[in-house]
Short mmCIF file of C-alpha atoms and ligand atoms in Angstrom, two decimals:
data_model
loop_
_atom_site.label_atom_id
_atom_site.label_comp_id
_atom_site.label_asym_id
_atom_site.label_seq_id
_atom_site.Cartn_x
_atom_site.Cartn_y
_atom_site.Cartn_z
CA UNK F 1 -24.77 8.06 -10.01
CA UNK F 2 -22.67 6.27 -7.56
CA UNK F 3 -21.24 8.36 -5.16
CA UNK F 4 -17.34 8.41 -4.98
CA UNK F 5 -14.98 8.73 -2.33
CA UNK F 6 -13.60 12.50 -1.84
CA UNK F 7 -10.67 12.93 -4.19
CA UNK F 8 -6.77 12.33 -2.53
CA UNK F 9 -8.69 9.67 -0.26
CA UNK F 10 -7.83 5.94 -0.22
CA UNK F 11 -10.28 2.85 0.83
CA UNK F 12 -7.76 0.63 2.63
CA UNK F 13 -8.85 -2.87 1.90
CA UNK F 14 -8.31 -6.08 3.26
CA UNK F 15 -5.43 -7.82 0.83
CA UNK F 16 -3.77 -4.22 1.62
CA UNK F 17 -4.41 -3.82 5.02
CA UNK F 18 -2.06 -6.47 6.16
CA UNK F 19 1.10 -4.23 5.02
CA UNK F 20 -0.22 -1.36 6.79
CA UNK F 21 -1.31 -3.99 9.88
CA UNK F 22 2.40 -4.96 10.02
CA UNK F 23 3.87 -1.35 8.90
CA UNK F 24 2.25 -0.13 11.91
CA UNK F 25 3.32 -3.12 14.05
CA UNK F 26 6.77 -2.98 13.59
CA UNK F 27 6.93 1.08 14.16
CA UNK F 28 5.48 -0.09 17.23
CA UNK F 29 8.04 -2.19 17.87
CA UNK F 30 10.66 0.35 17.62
CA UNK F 31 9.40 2.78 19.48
CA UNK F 32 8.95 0.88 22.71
CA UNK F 33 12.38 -0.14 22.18
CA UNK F 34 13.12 3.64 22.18
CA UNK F 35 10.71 3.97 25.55
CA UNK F 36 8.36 6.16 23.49
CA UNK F 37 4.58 6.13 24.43
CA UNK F 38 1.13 6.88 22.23
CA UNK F 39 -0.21 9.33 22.33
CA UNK F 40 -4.03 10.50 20.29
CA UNK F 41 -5.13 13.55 20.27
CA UNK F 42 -8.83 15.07 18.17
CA UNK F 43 -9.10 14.63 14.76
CA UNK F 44 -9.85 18.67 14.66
CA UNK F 45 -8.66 21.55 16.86
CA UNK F 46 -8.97 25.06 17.13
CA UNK F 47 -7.67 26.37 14.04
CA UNK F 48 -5.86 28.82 16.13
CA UNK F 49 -3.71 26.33 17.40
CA UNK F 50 -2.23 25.90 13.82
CA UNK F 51 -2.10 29.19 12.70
CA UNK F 52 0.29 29.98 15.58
CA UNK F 53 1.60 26.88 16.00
CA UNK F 54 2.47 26.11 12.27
CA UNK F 55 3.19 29.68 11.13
CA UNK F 56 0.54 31.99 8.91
CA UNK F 57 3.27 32.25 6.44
CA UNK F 58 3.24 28.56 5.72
CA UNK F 59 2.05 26.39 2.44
CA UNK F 60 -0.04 24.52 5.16
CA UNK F 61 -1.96 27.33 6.71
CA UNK F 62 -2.34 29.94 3.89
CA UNK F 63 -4.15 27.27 1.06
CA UNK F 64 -4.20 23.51 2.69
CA UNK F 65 -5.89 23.41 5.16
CA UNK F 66 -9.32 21.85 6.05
CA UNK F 67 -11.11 24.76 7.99
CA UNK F 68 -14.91 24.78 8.99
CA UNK F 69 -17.17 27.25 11.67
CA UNK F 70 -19.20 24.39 13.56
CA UNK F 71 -22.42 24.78 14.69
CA UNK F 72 -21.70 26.97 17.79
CA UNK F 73 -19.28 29.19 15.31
CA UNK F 74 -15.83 27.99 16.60
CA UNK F 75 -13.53 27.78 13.86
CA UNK F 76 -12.35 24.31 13.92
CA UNK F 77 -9.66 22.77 11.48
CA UNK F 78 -8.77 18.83 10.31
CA UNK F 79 -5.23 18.58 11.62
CA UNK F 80 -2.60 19.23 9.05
CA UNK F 81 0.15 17.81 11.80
CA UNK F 82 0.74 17.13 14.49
CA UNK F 83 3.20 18.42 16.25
CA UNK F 84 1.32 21.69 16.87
CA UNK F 85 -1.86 18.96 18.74
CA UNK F 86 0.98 17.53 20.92
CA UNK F 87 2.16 20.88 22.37
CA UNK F 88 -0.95 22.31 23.20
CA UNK F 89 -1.44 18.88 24.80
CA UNK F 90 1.63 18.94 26.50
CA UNK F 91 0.45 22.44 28.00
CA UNK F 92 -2.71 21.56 28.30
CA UNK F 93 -2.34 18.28 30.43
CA UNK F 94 0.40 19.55 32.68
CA UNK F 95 3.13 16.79 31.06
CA UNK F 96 5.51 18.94 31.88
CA UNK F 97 4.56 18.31 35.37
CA UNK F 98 5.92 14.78 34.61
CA UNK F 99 9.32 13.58 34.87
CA UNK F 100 11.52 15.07 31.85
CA UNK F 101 11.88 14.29 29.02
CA UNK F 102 8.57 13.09 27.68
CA UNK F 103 8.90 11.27 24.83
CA UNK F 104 6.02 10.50 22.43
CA UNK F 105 4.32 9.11 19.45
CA UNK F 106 1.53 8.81 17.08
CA UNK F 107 0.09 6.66 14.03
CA UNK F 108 -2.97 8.51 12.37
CA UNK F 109 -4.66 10.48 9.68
CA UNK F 110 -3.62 14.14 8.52
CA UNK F 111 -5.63 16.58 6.37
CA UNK F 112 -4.23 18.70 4.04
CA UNK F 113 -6.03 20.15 0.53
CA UNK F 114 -3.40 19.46 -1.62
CA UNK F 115 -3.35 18.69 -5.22
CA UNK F 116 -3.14 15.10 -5.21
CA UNK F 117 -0.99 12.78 -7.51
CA UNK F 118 1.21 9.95 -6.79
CA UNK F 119 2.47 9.98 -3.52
CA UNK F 120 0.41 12.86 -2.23
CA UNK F 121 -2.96 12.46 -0.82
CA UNK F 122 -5.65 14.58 1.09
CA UNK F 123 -6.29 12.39 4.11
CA UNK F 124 -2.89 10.97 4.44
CA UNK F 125 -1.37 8.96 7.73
CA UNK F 126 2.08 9.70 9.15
CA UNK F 127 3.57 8.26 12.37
CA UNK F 128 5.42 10.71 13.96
CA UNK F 129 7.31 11.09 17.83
CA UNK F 130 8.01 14.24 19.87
CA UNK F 131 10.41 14.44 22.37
CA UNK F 132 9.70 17.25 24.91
CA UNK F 133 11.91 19.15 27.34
CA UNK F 134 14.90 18.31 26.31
CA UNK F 135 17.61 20.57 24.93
CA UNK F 136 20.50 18.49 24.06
CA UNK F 137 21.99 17.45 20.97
CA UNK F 138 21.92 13.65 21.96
CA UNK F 139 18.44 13.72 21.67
CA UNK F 140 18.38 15.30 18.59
CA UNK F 141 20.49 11.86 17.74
CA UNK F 142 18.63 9.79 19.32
CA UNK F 143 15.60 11.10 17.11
CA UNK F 144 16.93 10.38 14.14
CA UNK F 145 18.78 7.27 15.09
CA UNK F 146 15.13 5.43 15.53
CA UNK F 147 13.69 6.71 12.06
CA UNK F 148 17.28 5.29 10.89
CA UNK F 149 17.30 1.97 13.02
CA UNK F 150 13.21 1.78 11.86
CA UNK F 151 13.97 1.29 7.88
CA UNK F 152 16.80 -0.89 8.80
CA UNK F 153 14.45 -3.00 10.63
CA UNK F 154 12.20 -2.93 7.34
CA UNK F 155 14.75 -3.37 4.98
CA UNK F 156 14.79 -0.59 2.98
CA UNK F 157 17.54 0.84 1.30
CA UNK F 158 18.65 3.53 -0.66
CA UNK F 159 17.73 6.37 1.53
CA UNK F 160 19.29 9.59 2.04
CA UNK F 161 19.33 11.27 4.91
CA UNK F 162 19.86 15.44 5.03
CA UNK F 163 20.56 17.04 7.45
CA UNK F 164 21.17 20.75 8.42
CA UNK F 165 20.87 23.11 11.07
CA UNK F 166 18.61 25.76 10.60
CA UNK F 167 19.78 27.99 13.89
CA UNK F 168 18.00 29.85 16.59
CA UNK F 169 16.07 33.04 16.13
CA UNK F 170 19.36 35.26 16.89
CA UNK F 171 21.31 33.84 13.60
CA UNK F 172 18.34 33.27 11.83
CA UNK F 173 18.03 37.44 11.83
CA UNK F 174 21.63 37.51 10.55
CA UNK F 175 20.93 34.75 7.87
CA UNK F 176 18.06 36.58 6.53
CA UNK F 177 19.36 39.68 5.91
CA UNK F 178 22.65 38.59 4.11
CA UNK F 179 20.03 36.12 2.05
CA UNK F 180 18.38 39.06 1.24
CA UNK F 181 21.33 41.17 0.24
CA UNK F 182 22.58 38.45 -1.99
CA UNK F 183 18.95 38.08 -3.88
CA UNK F 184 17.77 41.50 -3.96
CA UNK F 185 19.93 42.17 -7.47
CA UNK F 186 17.98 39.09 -8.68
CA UNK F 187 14.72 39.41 -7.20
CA UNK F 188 13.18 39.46 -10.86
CA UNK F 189 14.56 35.99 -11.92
CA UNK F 190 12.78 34.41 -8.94
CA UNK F 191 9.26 32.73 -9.27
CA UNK F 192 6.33 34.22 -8.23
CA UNK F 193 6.08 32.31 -4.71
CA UNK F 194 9.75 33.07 -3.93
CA UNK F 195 9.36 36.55 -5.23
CA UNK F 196 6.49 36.51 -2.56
CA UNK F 197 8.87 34.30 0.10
CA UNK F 198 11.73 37.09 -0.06
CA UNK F 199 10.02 39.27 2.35
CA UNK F 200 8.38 36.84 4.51
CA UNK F 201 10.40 33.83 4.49
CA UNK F 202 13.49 34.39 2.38
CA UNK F 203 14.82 30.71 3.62
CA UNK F 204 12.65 29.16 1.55
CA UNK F 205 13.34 30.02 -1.32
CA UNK F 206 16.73 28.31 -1.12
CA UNK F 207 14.78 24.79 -1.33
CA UNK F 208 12.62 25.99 -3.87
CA UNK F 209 12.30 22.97 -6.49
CA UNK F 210 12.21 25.84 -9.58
CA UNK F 211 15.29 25.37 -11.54
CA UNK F 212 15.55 28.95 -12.29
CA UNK F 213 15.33 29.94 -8.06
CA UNK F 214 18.01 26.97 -8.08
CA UNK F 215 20.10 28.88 -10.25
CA UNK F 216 19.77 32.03 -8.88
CA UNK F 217 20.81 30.73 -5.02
CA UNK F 218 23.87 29.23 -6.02
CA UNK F 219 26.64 30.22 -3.58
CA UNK F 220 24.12 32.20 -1.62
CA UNK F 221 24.63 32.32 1.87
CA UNK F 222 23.61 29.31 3.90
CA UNK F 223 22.22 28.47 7.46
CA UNK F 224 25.30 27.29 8.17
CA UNK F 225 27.33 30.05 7.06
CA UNK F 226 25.56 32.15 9.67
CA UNK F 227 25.31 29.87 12.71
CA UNK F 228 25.99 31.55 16.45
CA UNK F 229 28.42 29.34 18.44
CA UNK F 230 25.98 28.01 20.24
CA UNK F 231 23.91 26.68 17.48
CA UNK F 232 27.13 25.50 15.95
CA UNK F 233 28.36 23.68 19.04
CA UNK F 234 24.95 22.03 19.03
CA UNK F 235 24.90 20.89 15.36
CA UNK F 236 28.78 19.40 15.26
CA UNK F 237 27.96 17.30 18.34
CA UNK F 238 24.70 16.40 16.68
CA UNK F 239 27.07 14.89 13.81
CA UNK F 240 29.42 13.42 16.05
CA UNK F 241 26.99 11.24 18.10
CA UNK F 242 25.09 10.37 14.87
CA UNK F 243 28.17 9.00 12.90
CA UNK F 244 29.42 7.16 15.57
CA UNK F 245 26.05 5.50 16.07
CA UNK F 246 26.61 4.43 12.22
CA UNK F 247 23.61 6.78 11.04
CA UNK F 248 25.03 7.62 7.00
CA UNK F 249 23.50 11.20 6.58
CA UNK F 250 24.50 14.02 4.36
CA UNK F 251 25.07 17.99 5.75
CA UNK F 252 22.62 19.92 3.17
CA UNK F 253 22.38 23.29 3.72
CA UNK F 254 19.86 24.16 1.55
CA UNK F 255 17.37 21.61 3.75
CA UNK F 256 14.90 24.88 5.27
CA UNK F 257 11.71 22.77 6.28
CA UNK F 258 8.31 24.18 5.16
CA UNK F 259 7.25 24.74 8.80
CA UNK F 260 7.88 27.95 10.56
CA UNK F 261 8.81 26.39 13.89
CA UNK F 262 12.24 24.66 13.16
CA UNK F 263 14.97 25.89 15.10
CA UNK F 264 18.36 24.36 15.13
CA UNK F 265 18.25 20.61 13.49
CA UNK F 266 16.40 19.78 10.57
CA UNK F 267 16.42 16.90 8.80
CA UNK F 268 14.54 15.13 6.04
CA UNK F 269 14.87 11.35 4.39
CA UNK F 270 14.44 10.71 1.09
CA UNK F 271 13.79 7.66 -1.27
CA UNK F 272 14.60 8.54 -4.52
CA UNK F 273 12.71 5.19 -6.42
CA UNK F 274 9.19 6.20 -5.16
CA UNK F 275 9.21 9.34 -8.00
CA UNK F 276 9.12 12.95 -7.38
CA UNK F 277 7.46 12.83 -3.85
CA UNK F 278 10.42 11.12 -2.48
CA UNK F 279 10.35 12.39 0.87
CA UNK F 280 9.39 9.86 3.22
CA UNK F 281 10.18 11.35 6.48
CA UNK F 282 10.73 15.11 7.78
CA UNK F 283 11.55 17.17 11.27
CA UNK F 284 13.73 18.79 13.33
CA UNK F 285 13.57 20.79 16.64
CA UNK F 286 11.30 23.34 17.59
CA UNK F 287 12.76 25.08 21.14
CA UNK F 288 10.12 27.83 21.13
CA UNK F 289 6.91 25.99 19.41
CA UNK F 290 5.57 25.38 23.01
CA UNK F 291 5.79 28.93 24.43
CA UNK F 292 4.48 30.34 21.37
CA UNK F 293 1.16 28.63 21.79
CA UNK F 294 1.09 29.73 25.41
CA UNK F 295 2.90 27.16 27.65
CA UNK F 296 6.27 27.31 29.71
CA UNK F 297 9.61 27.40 27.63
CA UNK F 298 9.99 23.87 26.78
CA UNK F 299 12.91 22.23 23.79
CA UNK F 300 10.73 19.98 21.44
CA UNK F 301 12.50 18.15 18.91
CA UNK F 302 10.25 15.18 16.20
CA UNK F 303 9.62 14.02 13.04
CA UNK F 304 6.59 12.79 11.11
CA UNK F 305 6.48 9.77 8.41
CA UNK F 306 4.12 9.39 5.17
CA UNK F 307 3.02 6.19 6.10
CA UNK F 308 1.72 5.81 2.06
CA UNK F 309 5.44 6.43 1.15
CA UNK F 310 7.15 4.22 3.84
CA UNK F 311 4.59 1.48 2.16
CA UNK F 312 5.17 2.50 -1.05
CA UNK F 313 9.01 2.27 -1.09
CA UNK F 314 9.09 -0.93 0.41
CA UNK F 315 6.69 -1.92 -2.10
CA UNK F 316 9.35 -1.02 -4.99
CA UNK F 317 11.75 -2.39 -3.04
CA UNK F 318 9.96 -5.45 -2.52
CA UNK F 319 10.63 -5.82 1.52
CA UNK F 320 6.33 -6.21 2.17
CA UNK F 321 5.53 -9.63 3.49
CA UNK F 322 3.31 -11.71 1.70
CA UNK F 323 1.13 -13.60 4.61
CA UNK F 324 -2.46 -13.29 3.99
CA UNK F 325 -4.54 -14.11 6.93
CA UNK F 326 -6.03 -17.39 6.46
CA UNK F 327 -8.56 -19.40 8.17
CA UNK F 328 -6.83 -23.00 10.00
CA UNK F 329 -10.06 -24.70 9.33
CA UNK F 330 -13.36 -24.46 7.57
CA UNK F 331 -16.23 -26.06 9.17
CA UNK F 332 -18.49 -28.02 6.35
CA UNK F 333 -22.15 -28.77 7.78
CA UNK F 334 -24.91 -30.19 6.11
CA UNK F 335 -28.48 -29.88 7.17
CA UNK F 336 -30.26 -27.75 9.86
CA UNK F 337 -29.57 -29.74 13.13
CA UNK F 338 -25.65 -30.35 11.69
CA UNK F 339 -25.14 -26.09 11.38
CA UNK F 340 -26.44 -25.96 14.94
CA UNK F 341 -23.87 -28.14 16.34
CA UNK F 342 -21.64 -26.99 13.87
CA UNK F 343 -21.52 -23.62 14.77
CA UNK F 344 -21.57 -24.20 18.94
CA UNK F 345 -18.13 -25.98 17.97
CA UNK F 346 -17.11 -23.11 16.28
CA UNK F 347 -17.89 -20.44 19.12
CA UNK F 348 -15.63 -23.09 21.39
CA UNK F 349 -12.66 -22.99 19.42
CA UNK F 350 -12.36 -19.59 18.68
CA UNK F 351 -12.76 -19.04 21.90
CA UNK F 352 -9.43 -20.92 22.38
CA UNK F 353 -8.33 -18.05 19.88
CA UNK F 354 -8.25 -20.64 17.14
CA UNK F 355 -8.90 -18.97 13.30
CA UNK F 356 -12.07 -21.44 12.13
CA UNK F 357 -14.86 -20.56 9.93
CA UNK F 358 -17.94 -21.89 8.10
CA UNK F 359 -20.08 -21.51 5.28
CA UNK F 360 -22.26 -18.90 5.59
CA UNK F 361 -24.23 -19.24 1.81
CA UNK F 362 -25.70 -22.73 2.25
CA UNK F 363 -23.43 -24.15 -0.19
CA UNK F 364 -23.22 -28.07 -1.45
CA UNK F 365 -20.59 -30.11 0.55
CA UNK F 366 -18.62 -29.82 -2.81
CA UNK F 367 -18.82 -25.98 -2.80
CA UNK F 368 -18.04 -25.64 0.45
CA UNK F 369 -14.70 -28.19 0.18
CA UNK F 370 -13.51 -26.03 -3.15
CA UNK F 371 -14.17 -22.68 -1.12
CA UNK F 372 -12.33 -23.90 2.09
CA UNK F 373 -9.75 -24.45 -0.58
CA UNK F 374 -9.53 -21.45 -1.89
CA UNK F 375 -9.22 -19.68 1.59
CA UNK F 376 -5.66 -21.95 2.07
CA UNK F 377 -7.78 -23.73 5.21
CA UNK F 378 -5.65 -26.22 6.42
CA UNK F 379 -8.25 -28.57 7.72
CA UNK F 380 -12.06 -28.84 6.91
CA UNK F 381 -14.46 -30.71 9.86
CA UNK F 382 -17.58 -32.67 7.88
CA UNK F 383 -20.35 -32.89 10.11
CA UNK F 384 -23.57 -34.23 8.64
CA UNK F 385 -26.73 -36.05 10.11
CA UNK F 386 -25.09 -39.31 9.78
CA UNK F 387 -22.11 -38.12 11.69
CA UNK F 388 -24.16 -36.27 14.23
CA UNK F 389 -25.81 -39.84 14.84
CA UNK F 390 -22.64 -41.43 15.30
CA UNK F 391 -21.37 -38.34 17.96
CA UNK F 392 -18.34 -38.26 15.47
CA UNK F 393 -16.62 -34.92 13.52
CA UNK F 394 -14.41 -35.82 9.97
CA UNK F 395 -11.72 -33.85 10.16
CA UNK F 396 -10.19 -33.78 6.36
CA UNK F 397 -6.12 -32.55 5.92
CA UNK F 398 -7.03 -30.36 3.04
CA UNK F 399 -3.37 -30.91 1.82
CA UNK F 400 -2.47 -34.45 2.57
CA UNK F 401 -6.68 -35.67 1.79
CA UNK F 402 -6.74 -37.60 4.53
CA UNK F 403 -9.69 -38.09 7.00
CA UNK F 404 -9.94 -39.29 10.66
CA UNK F 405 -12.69 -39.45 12.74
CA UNK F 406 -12.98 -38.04 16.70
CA UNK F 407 -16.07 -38.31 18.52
CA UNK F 408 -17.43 -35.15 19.03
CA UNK F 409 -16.75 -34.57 22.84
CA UNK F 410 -12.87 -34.95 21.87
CA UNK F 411 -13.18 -32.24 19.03
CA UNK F 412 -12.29 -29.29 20.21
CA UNK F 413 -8.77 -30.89 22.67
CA UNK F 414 -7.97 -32.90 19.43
CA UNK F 415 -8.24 -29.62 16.69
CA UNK F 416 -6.18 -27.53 19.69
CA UNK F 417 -3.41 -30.15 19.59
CA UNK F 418 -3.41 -29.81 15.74
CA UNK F 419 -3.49 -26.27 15.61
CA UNK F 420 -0.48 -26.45 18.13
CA UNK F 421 1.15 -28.58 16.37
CA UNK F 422 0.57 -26.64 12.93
CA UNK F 423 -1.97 -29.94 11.97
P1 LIG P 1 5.98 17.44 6.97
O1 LIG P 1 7.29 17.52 6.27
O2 LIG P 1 4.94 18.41 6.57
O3 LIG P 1 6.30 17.57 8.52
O4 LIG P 1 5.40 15.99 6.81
C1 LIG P 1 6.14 14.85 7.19
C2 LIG P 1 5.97 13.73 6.18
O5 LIG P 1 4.59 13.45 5.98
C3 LIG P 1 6.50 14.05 4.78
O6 LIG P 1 7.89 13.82 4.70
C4 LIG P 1 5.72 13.04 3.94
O7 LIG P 1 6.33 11.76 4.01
C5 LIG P 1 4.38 12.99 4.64
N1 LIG P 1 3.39 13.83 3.96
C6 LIG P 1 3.20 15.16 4.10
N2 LIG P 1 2.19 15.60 3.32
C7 LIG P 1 1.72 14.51 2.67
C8 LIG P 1 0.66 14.28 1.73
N3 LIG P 1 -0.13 15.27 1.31
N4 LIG P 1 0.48 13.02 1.26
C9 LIG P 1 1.26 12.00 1.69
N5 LIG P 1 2.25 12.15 2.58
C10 LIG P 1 2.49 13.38 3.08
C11 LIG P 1 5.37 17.55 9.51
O8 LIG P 1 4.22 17.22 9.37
C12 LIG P 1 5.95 17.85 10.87
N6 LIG P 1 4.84 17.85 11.85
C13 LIG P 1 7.02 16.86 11.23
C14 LIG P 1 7.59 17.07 12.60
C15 LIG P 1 7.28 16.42 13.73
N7 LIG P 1 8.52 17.98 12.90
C16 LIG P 1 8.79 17.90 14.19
N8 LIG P 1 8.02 16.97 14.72
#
């Protein structure tokens, strides 16, 4: 039997590649706009790094993720994120050495062993940026202004931005024990995982997606409820910056993020048309992510992307562009002596970065005319031995069916003129 590609994995084809080509060109785009710059880090890291970085009580490192010993017994994991990679790098490479902030970001593959279906994969890409070492709430704007300003650029509509602040570890203690107080009459009506969550991670549980945990959280106390003034001051200046800057969000304060390190401002954007994994981008600040996996006390605030959900919503929406790459002219030889020439004219005008091809099959001049054709060439050259004996290149307009004649040494300043000129 044929062997099959690993399941929640996509072959990215050419036909497809193009959206992702331009997906990926515009982000860039954007984000020097923003004066962010790439960064890549491994494909695998210690897994260490994720179990402190991303929280041992998480979805992500208790069942998802890809974990291996290698050959010299390190435990080594696929990375789930990255925000955890960019820390330690952060540490790591001395950035904070660097002039402050340092603002960064990424286009790549993610692991996670998740049950896939629509929307959710195993190997799955998200662009993300970090911003590190700064505390204030205009970055925390700023942030979110470029994922906002990025689907504008796109065209997409119909998103919904939440946002919510999640507070520092101080009124996050308070938070959790008045959560607690509220659920503990109803700890029975909860579902397993939240009964599980209430005394880990009781915030969870208030964006559980079970309708009865829904039911049983209504009017229970939120983040914001409990904010300390400081964490207060932050978010309401957040808000203020945001809404002047024409950002349309919505306050939810049942937004907790499934990440342990969120402090303060969280935020998530949703598309509701792409079905029930809507989200298409998440993050929020993590002030104490960096110390915890052994650097200097450094604010971090970022989001990632679903790159497969960015495409796929602007698929429904239909915003992709339809260019395929095509080929300005197909070169049609005929005979042994005409493919040598042939192809040296090639070599010279792609080396003038012109897009030219040829047969590669040994195809009939009529073959070769209907498959130029086909590839929406522009022009085709004809070179046989009659025209090799005259020092002379046919070029046919493939649209208009018209042929001239240039002798040979001419070719390649008379196609650049054309191709300059769009034929
Ligand atoms: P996250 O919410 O786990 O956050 O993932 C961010 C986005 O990645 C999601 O909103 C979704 O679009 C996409 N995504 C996640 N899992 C999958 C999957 N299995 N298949 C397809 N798409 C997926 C983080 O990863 C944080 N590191 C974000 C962050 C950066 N926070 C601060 N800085």
């Amino acid at each position: 039997m044929a062997i099959q590609r690993p399941k929640g994995t996509q072959d990215l084809l050419p036909g497809i590649i193009e959206q992702w080509q331009y997906l990926e060109e515009t982000i860039r785009s954007v984000c020097r706009e923003y004066g962010y710059e790439e960064i890549r880090t491994p494909m695998f890291e210690a897994t260490e790094l994720f179990q402190r970085g991303v929280g041992q009580t998480t979805d992500i490192v208790k069942k998802e993720m890809y974990t291996f010993q290698d050959k010299g017994d390190r435990s080594m994991t696929l990375r789930p994120e990255l925000t955890a990679s960019v820390c330690r790098a952060y540490v790591e490479d001395k950035l904070y050495g660097q002039p402050q902030p340092v603002k960064l970001y990424y286009i790549g593959p993610m692991f996670r062993y998740e049950r896939p279906q629509s929307g959710r994969f195993r190997q799955f890409h998200q662009f993300g940026v970090e911003v590190l070492g700064a505390d204030q709430p205009i970055v925390d704007a700023e942030v979110i202004s470029l994922v906002w300003n990025l689907y504008k650029r796109l065209g997409l509509s119909g998103l919904e931005v939440h946002v919510n602040s999640v507070g520092c570890p101080v009124c996050r203690a308070s938070h959790r024990e008045q959560l607690q107080e509220f659920l503990i009459s109803r700890k029975k009506d909860l579902c397993n995982d939240c009964q599980e969550r209430f005394d880990r991670n009781p915030l969870r549980i208030l964006d559980c997606k079970n309708p009865s945990c829904q039911e049983v959280t209504v009017g229970a106390p939120t983040t914001r409820d409990t904010l300390c003034e400081d964490c207060s001051t932050h978010f309401e200046k957040v808000l203020a910056i945001l809404g002047r800057a024409g950002v349309v969000y919505r306050v939810n304060p049942r937004l907790v993020r499934g990440l342990d390190y969120y402090t303060k401002t969280a935020f998530e954007v949703m598309v509701e048309e792409i079905g029930a994994q809507s989200a298409i981008c998440g993050g929020g600040r993590y002030d104490k992510l960096v110390e915890e996996i052994g650097g200097p006390a450094t604010p971090g605030i970022g989001f990632a992307m679903g790159i497969e959900r960015v495409l796929a919503a602007l698929q429904v929406q239909n915003k992709l562009p339809e260019e395929k790459p095509k080929q300005f002219a197909m070169l049609i030889a005929l005979g042994e002596k005409a493919q040598i020439e042939g192809f040296a004219l090639l070599t010279a005008l792609r080396s003038k970065g012109i897009p030219v091809g040829m047969d590669l099959l040994g195809r009939s001049l009529k073959n070769q005319l209907k498959s130029a054709n086909r590839q929406g060439a522009s022009l085709a050259f004809i070179l046989g031995e009659e025209e090799l004996d005259r020092n002379v290149l046919v070029i046919r307009d493939l649209t208009s069916g018209e042929q001239m004649e240039v002798p040979l040494n001419d070719a390649v300043e008379e196609i650049f003129m054309k191709y300059q000129r769009g034929v």
